[in-house]
Tab-separated table of C-alpha atoms in Angstrom:
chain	number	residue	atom	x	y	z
A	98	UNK	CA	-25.311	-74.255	-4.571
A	99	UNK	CA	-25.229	-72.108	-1.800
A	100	UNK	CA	-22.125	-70.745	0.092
A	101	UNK	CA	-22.339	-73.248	2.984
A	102	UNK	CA	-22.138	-76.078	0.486
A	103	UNK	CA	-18.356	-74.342	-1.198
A	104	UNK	CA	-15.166	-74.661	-0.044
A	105	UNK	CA	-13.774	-72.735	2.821
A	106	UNK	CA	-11.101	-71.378	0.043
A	107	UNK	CA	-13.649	-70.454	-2.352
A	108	UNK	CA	-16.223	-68.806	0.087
A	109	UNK	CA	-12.916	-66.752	1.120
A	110	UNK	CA	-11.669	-66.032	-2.407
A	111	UNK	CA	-15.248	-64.778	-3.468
A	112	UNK	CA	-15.860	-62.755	-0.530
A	113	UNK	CA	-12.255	-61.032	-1.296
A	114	UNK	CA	-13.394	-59.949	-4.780
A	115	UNK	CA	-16.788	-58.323	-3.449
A	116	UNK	CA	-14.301	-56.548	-1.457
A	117	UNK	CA	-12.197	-55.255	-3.766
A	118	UNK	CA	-14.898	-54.729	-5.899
A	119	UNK	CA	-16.314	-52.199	-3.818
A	120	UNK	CA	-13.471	-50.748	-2.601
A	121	UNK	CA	-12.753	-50.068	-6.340
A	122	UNK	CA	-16.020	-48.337	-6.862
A	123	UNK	CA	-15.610	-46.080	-3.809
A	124	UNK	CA	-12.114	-45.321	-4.964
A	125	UNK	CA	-13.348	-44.623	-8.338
A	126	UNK	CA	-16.292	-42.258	-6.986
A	127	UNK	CA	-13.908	-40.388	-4.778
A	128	UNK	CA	-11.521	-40.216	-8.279
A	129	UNK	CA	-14.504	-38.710	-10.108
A	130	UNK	CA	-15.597	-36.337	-6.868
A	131	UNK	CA	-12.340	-34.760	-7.061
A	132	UNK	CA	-11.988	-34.647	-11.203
A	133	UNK	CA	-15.246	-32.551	-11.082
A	134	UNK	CA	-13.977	-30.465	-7.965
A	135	UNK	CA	-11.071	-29.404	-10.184
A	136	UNK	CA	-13.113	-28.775	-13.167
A	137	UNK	CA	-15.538	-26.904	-11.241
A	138	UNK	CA	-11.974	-24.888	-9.820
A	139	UNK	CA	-10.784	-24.603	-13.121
A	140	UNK	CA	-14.162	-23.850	-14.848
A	141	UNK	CA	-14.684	-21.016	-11.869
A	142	UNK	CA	-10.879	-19.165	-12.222
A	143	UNK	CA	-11.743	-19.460	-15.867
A	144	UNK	CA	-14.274	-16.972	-16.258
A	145	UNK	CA	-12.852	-14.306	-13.237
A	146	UNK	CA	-9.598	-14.613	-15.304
A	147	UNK	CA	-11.517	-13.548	-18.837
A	148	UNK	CA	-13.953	-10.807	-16.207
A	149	UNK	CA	-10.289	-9.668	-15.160
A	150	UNK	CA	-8.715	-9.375	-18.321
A	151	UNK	CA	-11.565	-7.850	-20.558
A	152	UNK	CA	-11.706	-4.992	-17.885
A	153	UNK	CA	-7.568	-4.552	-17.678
A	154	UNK	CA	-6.952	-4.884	-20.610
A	155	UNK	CA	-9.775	-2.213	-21.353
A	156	UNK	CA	-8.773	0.266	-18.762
A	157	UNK	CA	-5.343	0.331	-17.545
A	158	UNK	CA	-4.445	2.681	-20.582
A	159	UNK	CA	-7.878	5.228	-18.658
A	160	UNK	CA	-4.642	5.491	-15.991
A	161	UNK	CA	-2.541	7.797	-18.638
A	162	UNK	CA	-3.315	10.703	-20.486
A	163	UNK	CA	-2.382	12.430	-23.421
A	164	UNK	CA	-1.004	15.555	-22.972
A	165	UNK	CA	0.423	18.682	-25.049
A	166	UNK	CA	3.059	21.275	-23.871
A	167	UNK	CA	3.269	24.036	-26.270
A	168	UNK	CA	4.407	27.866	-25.596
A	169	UNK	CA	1.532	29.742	-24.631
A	170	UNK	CA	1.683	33.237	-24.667
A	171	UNK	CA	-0.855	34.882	-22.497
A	172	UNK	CA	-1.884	37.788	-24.555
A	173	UNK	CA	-3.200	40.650	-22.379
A	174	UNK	CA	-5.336	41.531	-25.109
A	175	UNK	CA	-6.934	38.891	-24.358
A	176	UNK	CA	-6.891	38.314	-20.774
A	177	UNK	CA	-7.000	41.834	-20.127
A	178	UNK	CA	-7.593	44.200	-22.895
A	179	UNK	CA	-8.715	47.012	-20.799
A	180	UNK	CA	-6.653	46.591	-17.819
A	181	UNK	CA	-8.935	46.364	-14.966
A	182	UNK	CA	-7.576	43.419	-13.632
A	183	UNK	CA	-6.744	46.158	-10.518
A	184	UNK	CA	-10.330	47.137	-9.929
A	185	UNK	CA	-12.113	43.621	-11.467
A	186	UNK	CA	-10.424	40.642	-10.495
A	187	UNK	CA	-13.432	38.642	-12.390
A	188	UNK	CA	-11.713	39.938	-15.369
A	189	UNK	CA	-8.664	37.273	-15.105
A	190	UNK	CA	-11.640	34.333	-14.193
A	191	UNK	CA	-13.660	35.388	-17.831
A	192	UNK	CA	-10.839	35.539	-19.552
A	193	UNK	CA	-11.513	33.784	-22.884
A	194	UNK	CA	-8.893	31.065	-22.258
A	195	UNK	CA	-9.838	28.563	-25.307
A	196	UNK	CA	-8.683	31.225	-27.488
A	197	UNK	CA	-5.694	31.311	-25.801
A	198	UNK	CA	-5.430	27.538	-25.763
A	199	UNK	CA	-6.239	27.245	-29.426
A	200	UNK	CA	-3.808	29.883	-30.647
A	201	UNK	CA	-0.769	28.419	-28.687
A	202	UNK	CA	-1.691	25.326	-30.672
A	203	UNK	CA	-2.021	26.827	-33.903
A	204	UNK	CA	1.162	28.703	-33.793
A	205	UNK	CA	3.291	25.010	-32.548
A	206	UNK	CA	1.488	23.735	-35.378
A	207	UNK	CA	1.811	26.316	-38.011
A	208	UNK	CA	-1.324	27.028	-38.761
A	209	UNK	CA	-2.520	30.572	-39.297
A	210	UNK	CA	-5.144	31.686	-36.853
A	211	UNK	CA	-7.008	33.299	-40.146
A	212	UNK	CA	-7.668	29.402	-41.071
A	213	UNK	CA	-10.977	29.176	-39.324
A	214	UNK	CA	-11.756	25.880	-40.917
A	215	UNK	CA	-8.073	24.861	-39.552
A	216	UNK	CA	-8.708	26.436	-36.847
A	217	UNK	CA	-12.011	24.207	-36.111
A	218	UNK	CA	-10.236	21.057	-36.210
A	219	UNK	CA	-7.759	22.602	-33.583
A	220	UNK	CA	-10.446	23.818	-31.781
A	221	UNK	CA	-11.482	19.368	-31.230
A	222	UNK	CA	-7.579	18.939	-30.873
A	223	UNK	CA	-7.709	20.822	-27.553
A	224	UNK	CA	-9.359	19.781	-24.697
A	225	UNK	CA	-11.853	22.290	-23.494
A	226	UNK	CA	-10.645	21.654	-20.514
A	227	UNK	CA	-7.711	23.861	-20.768
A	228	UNK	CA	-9.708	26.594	-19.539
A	229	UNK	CA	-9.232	25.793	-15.907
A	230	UNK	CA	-5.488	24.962	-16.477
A	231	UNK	CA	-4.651	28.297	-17.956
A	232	UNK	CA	-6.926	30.255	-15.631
A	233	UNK	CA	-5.611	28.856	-12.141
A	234	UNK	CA	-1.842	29.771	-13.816
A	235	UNK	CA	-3.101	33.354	-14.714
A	236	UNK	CA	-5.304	33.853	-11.189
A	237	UNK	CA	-2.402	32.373	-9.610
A	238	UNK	CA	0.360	34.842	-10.996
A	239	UNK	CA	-1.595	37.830	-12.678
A	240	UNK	CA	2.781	38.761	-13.789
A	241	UNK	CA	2.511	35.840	-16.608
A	242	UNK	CA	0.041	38.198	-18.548
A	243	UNK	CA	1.913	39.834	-21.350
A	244	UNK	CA	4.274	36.694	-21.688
A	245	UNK	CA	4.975	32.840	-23.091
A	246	UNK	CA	5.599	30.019	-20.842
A	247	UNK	CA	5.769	26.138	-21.863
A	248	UNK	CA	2.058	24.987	-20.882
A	249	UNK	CA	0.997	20.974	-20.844
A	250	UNK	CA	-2.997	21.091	-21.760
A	251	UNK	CA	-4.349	17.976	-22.072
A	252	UNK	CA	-5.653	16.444	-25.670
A	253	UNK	CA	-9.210	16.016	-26.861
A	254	UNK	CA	-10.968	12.928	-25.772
A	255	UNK	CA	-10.719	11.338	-29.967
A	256	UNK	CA	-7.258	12.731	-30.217
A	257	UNK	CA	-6.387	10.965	-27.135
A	258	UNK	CA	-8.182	7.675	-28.296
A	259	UNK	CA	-6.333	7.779	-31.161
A	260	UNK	CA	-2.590	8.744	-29.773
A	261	UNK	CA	-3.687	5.318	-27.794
A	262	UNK	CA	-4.845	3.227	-30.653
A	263	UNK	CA	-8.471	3.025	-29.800
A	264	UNK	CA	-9.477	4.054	-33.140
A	265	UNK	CA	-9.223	2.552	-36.486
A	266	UNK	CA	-6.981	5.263	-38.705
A	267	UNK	CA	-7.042	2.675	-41.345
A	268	UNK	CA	-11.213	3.331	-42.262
A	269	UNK	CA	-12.281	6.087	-44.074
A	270	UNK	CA	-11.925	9.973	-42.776
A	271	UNK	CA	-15.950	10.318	-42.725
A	272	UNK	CA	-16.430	7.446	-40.523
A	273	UNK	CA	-14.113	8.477	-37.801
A	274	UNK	CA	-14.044	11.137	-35.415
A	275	UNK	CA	-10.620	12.324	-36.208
A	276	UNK	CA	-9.657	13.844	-39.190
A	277	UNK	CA	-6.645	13.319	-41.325
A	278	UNK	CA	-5.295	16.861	-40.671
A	279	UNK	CA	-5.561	16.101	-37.363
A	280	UNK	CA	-4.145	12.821	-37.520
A	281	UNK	CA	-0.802	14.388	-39.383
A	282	UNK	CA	-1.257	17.668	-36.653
A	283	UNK	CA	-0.800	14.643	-34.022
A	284	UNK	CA	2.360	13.039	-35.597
A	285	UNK	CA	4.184	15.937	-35.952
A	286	UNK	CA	3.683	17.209	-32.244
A	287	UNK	CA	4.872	13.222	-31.630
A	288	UNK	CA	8.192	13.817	-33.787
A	289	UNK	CA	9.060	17.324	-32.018
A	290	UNK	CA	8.479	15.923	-28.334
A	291	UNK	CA	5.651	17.685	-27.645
A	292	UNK	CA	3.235	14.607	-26.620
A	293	UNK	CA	3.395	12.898	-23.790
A	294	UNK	CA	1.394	10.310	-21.602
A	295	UNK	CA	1.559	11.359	-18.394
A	296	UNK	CA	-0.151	9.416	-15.204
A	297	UNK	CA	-3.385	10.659	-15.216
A	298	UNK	CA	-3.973	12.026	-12.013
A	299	UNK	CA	-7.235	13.261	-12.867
A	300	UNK	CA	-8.596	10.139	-13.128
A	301	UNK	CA	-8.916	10.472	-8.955
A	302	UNK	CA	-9.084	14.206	-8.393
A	303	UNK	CA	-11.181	15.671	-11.062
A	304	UNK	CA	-15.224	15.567	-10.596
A	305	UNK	CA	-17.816	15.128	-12.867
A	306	UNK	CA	-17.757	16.384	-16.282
A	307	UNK	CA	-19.122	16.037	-19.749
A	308	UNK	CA	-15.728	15.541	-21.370
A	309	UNK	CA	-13.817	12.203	-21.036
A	310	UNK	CA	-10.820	13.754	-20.642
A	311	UNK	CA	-11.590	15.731	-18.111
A	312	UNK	CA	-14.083	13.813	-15.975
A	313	UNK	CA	-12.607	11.723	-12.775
A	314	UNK	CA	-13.740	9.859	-9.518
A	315	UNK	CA	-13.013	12.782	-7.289
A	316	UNK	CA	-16.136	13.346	-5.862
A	317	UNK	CA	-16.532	9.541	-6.130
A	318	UNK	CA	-13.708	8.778	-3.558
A	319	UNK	CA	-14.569	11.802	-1.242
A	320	UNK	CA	-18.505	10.424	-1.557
A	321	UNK	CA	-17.647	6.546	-0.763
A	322	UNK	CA	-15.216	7.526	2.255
A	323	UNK	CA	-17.819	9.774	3.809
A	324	UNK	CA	-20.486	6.960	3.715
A	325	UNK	CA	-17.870	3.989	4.409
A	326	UNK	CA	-17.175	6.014	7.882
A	327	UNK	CA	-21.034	6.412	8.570
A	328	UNK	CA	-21.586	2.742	7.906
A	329	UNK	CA	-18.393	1.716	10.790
A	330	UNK	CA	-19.321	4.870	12.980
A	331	UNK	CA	-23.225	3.440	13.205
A	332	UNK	CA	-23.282	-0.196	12.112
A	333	UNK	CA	-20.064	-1.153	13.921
A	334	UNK	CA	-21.131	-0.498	17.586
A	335	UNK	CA	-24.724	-1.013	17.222
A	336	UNK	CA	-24.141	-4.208	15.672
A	337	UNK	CA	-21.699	-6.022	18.161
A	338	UNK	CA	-24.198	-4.246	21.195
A	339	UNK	CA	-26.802	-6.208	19.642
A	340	UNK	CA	-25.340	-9.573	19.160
A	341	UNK	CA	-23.751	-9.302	22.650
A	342	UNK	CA	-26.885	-8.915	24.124
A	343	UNK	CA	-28.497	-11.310	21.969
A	344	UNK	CA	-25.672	-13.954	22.509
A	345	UNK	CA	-24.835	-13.427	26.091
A	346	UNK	CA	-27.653	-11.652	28.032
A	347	UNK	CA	-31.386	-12.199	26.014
A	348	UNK	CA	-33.304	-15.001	27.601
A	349	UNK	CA	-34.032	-17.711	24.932
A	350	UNK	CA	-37.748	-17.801	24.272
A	351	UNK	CA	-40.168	-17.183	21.309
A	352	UNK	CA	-39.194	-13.542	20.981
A	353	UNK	CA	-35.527	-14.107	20.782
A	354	UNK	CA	-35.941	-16.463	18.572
A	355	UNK	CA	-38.223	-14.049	15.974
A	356	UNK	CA	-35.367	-11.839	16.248
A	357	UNK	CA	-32.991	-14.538	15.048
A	358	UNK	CA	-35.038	-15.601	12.082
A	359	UNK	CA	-35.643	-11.591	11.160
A	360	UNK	CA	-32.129	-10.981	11.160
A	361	UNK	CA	-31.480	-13.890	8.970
A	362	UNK	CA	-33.815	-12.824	6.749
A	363	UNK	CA	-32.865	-9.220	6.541
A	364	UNK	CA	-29.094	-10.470	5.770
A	365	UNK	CA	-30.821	-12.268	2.099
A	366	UNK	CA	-33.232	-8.715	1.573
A	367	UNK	CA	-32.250	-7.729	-1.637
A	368	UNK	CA	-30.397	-4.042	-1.102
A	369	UNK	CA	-32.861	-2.184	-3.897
A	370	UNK	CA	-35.419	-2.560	-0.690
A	371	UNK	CA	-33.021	-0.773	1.937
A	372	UNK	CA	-32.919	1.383	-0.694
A	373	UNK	CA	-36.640	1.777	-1.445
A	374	UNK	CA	-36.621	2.004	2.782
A	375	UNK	CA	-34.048	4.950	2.824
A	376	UNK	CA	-36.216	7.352	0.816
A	377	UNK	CA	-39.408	7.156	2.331
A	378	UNK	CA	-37.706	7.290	5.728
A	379	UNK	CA	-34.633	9.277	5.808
A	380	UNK	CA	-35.241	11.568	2.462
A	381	UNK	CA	-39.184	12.018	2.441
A	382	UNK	CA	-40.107	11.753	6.489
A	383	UNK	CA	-37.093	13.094	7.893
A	384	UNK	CA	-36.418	15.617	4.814
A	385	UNK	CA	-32.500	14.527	4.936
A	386	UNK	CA	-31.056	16.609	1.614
A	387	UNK	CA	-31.271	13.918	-1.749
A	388	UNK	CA	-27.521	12.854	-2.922
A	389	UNK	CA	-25.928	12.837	0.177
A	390	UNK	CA	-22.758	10.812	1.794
A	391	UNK	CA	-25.168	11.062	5.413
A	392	UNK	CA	-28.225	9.133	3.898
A	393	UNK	CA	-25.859	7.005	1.633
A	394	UNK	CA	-24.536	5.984	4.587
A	395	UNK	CA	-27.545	5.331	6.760
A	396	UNK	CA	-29.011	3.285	3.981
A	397	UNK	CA	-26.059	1.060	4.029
A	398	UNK	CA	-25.868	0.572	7.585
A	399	UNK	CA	-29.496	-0.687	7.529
A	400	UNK	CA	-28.176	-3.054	4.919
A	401	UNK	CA	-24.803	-4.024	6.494
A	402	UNK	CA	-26.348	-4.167	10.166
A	403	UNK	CA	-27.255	-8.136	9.643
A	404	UNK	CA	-24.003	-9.336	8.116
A	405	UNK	CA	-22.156	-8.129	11.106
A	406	UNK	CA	-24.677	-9.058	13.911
A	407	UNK	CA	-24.519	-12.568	12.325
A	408	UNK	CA	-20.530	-12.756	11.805
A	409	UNK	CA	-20.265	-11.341	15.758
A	410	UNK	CA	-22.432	-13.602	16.834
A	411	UNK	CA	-20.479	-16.286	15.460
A	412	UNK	CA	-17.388	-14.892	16.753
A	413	UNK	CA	-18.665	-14.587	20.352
A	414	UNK	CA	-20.129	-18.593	20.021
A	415	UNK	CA	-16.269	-19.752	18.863
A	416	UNK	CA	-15.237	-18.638	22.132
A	417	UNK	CA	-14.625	-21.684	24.530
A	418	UNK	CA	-17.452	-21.966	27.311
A	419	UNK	CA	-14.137	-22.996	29.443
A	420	UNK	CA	-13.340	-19.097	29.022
A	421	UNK	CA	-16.418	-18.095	30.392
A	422	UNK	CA	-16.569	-20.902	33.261
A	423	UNK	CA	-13.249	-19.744	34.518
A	424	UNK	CA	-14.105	-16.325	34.638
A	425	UNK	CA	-16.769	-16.707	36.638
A	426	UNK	CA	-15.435	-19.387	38.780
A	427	UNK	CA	-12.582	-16.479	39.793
A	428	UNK	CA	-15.545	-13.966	41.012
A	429	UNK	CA	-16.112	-12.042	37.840
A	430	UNK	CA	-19.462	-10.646	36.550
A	431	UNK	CA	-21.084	-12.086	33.924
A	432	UNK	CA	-20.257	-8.511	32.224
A	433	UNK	CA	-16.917	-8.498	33.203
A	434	UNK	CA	-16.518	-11.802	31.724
A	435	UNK	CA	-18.496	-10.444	28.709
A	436	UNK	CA	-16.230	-7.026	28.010
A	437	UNK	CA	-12.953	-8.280	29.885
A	438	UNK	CA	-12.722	-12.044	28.332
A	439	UNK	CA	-14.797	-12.997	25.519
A	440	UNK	CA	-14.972	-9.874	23.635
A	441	UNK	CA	-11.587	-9.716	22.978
A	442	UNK	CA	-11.295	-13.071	22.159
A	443	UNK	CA	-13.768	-12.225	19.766
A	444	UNK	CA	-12.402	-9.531	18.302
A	445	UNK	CA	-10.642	-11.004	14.951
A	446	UNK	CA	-14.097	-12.422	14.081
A	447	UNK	CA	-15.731	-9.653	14.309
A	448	UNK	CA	-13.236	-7.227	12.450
A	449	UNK	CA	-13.619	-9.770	9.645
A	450	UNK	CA	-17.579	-9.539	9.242
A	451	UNK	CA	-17.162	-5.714	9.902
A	452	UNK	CA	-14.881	-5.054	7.204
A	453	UNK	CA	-16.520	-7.993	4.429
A	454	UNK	CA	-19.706	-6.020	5.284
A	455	UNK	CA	-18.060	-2.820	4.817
A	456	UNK	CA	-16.754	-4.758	1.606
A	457	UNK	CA	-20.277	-5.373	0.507
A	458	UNK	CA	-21.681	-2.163	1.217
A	459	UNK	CA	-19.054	-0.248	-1.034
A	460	UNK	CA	-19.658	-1.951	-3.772
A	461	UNK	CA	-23.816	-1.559	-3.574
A	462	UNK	CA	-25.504	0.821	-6.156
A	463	UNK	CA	-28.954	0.081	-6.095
A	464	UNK	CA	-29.870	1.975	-2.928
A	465	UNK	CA	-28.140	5.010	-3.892
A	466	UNK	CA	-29.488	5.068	-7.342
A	467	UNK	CA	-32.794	5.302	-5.020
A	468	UNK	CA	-31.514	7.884	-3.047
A	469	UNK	CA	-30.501	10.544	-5.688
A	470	UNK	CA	-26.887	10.036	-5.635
A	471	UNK	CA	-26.531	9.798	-9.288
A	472	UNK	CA	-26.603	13.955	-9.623
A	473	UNK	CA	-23.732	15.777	-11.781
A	474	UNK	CA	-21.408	17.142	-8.921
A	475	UNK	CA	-19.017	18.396	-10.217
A	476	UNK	CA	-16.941	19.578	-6.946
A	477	UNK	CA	-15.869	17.281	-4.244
A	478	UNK	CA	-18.125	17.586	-1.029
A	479	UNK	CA	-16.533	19.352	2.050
A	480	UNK	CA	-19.309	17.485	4.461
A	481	UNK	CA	-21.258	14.585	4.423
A	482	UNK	CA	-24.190	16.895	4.246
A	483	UNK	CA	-23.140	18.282	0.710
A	484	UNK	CA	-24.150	16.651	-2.849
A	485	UNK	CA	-21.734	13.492	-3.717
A	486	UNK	CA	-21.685	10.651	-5.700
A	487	UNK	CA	-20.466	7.213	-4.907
A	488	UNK	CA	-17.762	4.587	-6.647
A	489	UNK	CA	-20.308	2.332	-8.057
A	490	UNK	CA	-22.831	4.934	-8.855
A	491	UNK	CA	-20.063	6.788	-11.152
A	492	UNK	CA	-19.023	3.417	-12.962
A	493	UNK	CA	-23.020	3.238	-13.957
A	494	UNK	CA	-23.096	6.747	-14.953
A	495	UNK	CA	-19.857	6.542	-17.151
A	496	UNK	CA	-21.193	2.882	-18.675
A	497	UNK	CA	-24.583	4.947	-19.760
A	498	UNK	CA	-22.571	7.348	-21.637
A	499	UNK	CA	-21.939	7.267	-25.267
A	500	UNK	CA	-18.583	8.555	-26.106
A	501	UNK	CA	-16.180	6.211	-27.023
A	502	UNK	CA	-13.442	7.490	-23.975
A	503	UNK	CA	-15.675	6.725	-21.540
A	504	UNK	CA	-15.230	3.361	-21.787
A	505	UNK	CA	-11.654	3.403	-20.634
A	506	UNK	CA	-13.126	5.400	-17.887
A	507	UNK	CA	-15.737	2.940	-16.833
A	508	UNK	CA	-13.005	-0.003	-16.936
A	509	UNK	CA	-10.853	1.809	-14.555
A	510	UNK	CA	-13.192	2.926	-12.668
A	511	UNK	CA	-13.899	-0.740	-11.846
A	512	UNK	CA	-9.730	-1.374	-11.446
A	513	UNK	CA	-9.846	1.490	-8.763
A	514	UNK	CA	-12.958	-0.035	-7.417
A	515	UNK	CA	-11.483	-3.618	-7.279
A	516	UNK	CA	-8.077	-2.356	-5.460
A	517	UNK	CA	-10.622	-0.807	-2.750
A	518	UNK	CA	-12.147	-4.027	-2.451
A	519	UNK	CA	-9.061	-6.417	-2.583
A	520	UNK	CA	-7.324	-3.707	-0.259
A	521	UNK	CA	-10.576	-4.338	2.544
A	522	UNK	CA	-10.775	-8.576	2.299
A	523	UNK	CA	-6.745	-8.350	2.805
A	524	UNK	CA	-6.957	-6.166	5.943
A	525	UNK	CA	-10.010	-8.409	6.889
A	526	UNK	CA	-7.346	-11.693	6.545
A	527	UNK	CA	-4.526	-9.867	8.161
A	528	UNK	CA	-6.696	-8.718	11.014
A	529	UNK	CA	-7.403	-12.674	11.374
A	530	UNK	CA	-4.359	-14.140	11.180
A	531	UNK	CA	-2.792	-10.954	13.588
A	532	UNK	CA	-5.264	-11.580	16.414
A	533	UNK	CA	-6.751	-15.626	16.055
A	534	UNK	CA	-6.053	-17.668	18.849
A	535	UNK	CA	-6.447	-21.602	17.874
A	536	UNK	CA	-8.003	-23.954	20.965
């Protein structure tokens, strides 16, 4: 029977349930579009929540350091046994500080200096890197020589690891790296006040080094800013100068449009290539010096220069043509409609895709691995001309290594690295919100 041949009521009542049939399935498919949107949410702030809290929970304790302060007396038979500090200052700069270091130790702890297998263990108690600390005090003030004055030298990398509870004091002696004595030597020192966990500053200031305890991001930081202010003093203007012209000026043809596709293109170019690009270029046809912030930073602007041609582009294409119209209906140029009204308008856009590429380009380590930037420099870089190493370059470095306190290093490394890069996508939404003009 077809519907002609049914009542009006049933024809009506049929055609109402096909109705709410489907409206039932669409409501249902837009129920399950959004379950898997969430899950997708949740599934997504899942895994950055464990990425976030394996590498905190790994490396906040690389921002403190353990930390002795013993009375050290600065024997001038040591320092200076044949007082010719007067005639050779070098003398003060050779000193044999260790000795000095280790002794102090010794004496806080007891321990005669005659115990040379006591004396070992003290020896890895120590770090090493109390040389420079009690050598910049004695260069400093040549008057401490012959006298004791409360010194805070920083721990061993293990003894440090282990005042932290990064090792296992629970296994057996021979399969750690710090020894019972040293364990007890570490307790007492606790009980009298004598350790402490200071901020560890060195974490930003010192450079490289072979010790844990003693190595830092130093020359990092100093490397990064040099090349981040190479990348905005050449990417920056020759960027927005070429999407101006492109956008406002250029003719649209067959060439314009190659250079549209190319620049696409060279935005998805993996970076190892700009990288591969730098060193033929900059390091082996122009002879620019290996492992410096200058070519660092040229090699990123190559790599950066498409992100923010594209995201000014965008930015000067989001400006009403009503802008433009009115400017030149009131006798303005077309540049002076270009410069005086849409640039400006502009502006917030083009901040953003300046500093997100800037964003990008400071967290890129393939092209300086390329470059050379992965020497040992151990002092910070007073040019951009001098040897440096970069942020990400130094996390890789530190992952490679195999001592256990590196490890902490590498993790906060990559919390000093994050800040930087949460610090640069805030100022780019700030910028946004500061300038953005809604039509």
């Amino acid at each position: 029977m077809t519907d002609a041949a049914l009542p009006h009521a049933t024809v009506a009542t049929a055609a109402s349930t096909r109705r709410d049939f489907g409206l039932k399935r669409r409501h249902a498919a837009e129920f399950r579009f959004r379950l898997y949107g969430i899950v997708a949410i949740v599934i997504g702030l899942g895994f950055l929540a464990i990425l976030l809290v394996s590498i905190f929970s790994k490396g906040y304790t690389a921002f403190v350091q353990t930390a002795i302060t013993v009375p050290v007396e600065f024997s001038a038979s040591i320092i200076d046994k044949d007082n010719e500090r007067a005639t050779n200052p070098r003398v003060l700069v050779s000193a044999n500080y260790p000795v000095i270091a280790r002794n102090a130790v010794a004496k806080a702890l007891g321990v005669s200096p005659d115990d040379k297998a006591a004396m070992r263990d003290i020896g890895k108690f120590v770090s090493d890197g109390s040389r420079s600390t009690l050598r910049e005090i004695v260069v400093n003030d040549p008057s401490v020589i012959g006298t004791t004055r409360n010194v805070t030298l920083l721990a061993a990398a293990d003894i440090d690891s282990a005042n932290k509870g990064q090792i296992d004091l629970s296994v057996p002696e021979s399969k750690r790296k710090v020894s019972d004595q040293q364990v007890a030597w570490l307790d007492r020192l606790k009980q009298e006040g004598a350790i402490s966990t200071p901020f560890n500053w060195g974490l930003l200031t010192f450079g490289a080094s072979s010790r844990p305890e003693t190595a830092g991001l130093g020359v990092a930081l100093v490397g990064s800013l040099y090349m981040m202010a190479i990348v905005l003093l050449c990417a920056l203007p020759i960027g927005v100068a070429a999407s101006i012209y492109l956008e406002e000026f250029a003719k649209k043809n067959r060439f314009t449009d190659f250079i549209e596709v190319n620049i696409n293109n060279l935005a998805a170019v993996p970076s190892i290539v700009f990288g591969l690009l730098g060193l033929a270029v900059f390091i082996n046809f122009f002879g620019m010096p290996r492992s410096a912030p200058l070519v660092g930073g040229l090699v990123l602007t190559l790599m950066t220069l498409p992100t923010i041609i594209i995201a000014t582009r965008a930015a000067l294409r989001s400006v009403p043509p009503s802008i433009r119209s009115a400017a030149l209906g009131i006798g303005a140029s077309k540049m002076q409609m270009v410069f005086d009204h849409v640039l400006p308008l502009a502006t917030p856009g083009i901040l953003t895709g300046t500093i997100i590429g800037l964003a990008r380009a400071l967290g890129e380590t393939a092209p300086l691995l390329l470059i050379g930037m992965v020497a040992f420099v151990a002092d910070r870089p007073t040019t951009p001309l001098d040897p440096a190493t970069a942020l990400p370059v130094q996390i890789y470095m530190w992952a490679n290594e195999a001592e256990r306190a590196f490890v902490e290093r590498t993790s906060g490394a990559i919390i000093v690295l994050l800040l930087f890069l949460a610090l640069m996508n805030l100022a780019a939404i700030l910028l946004r919100r500061r300038f953005e003009r809604r039509w």
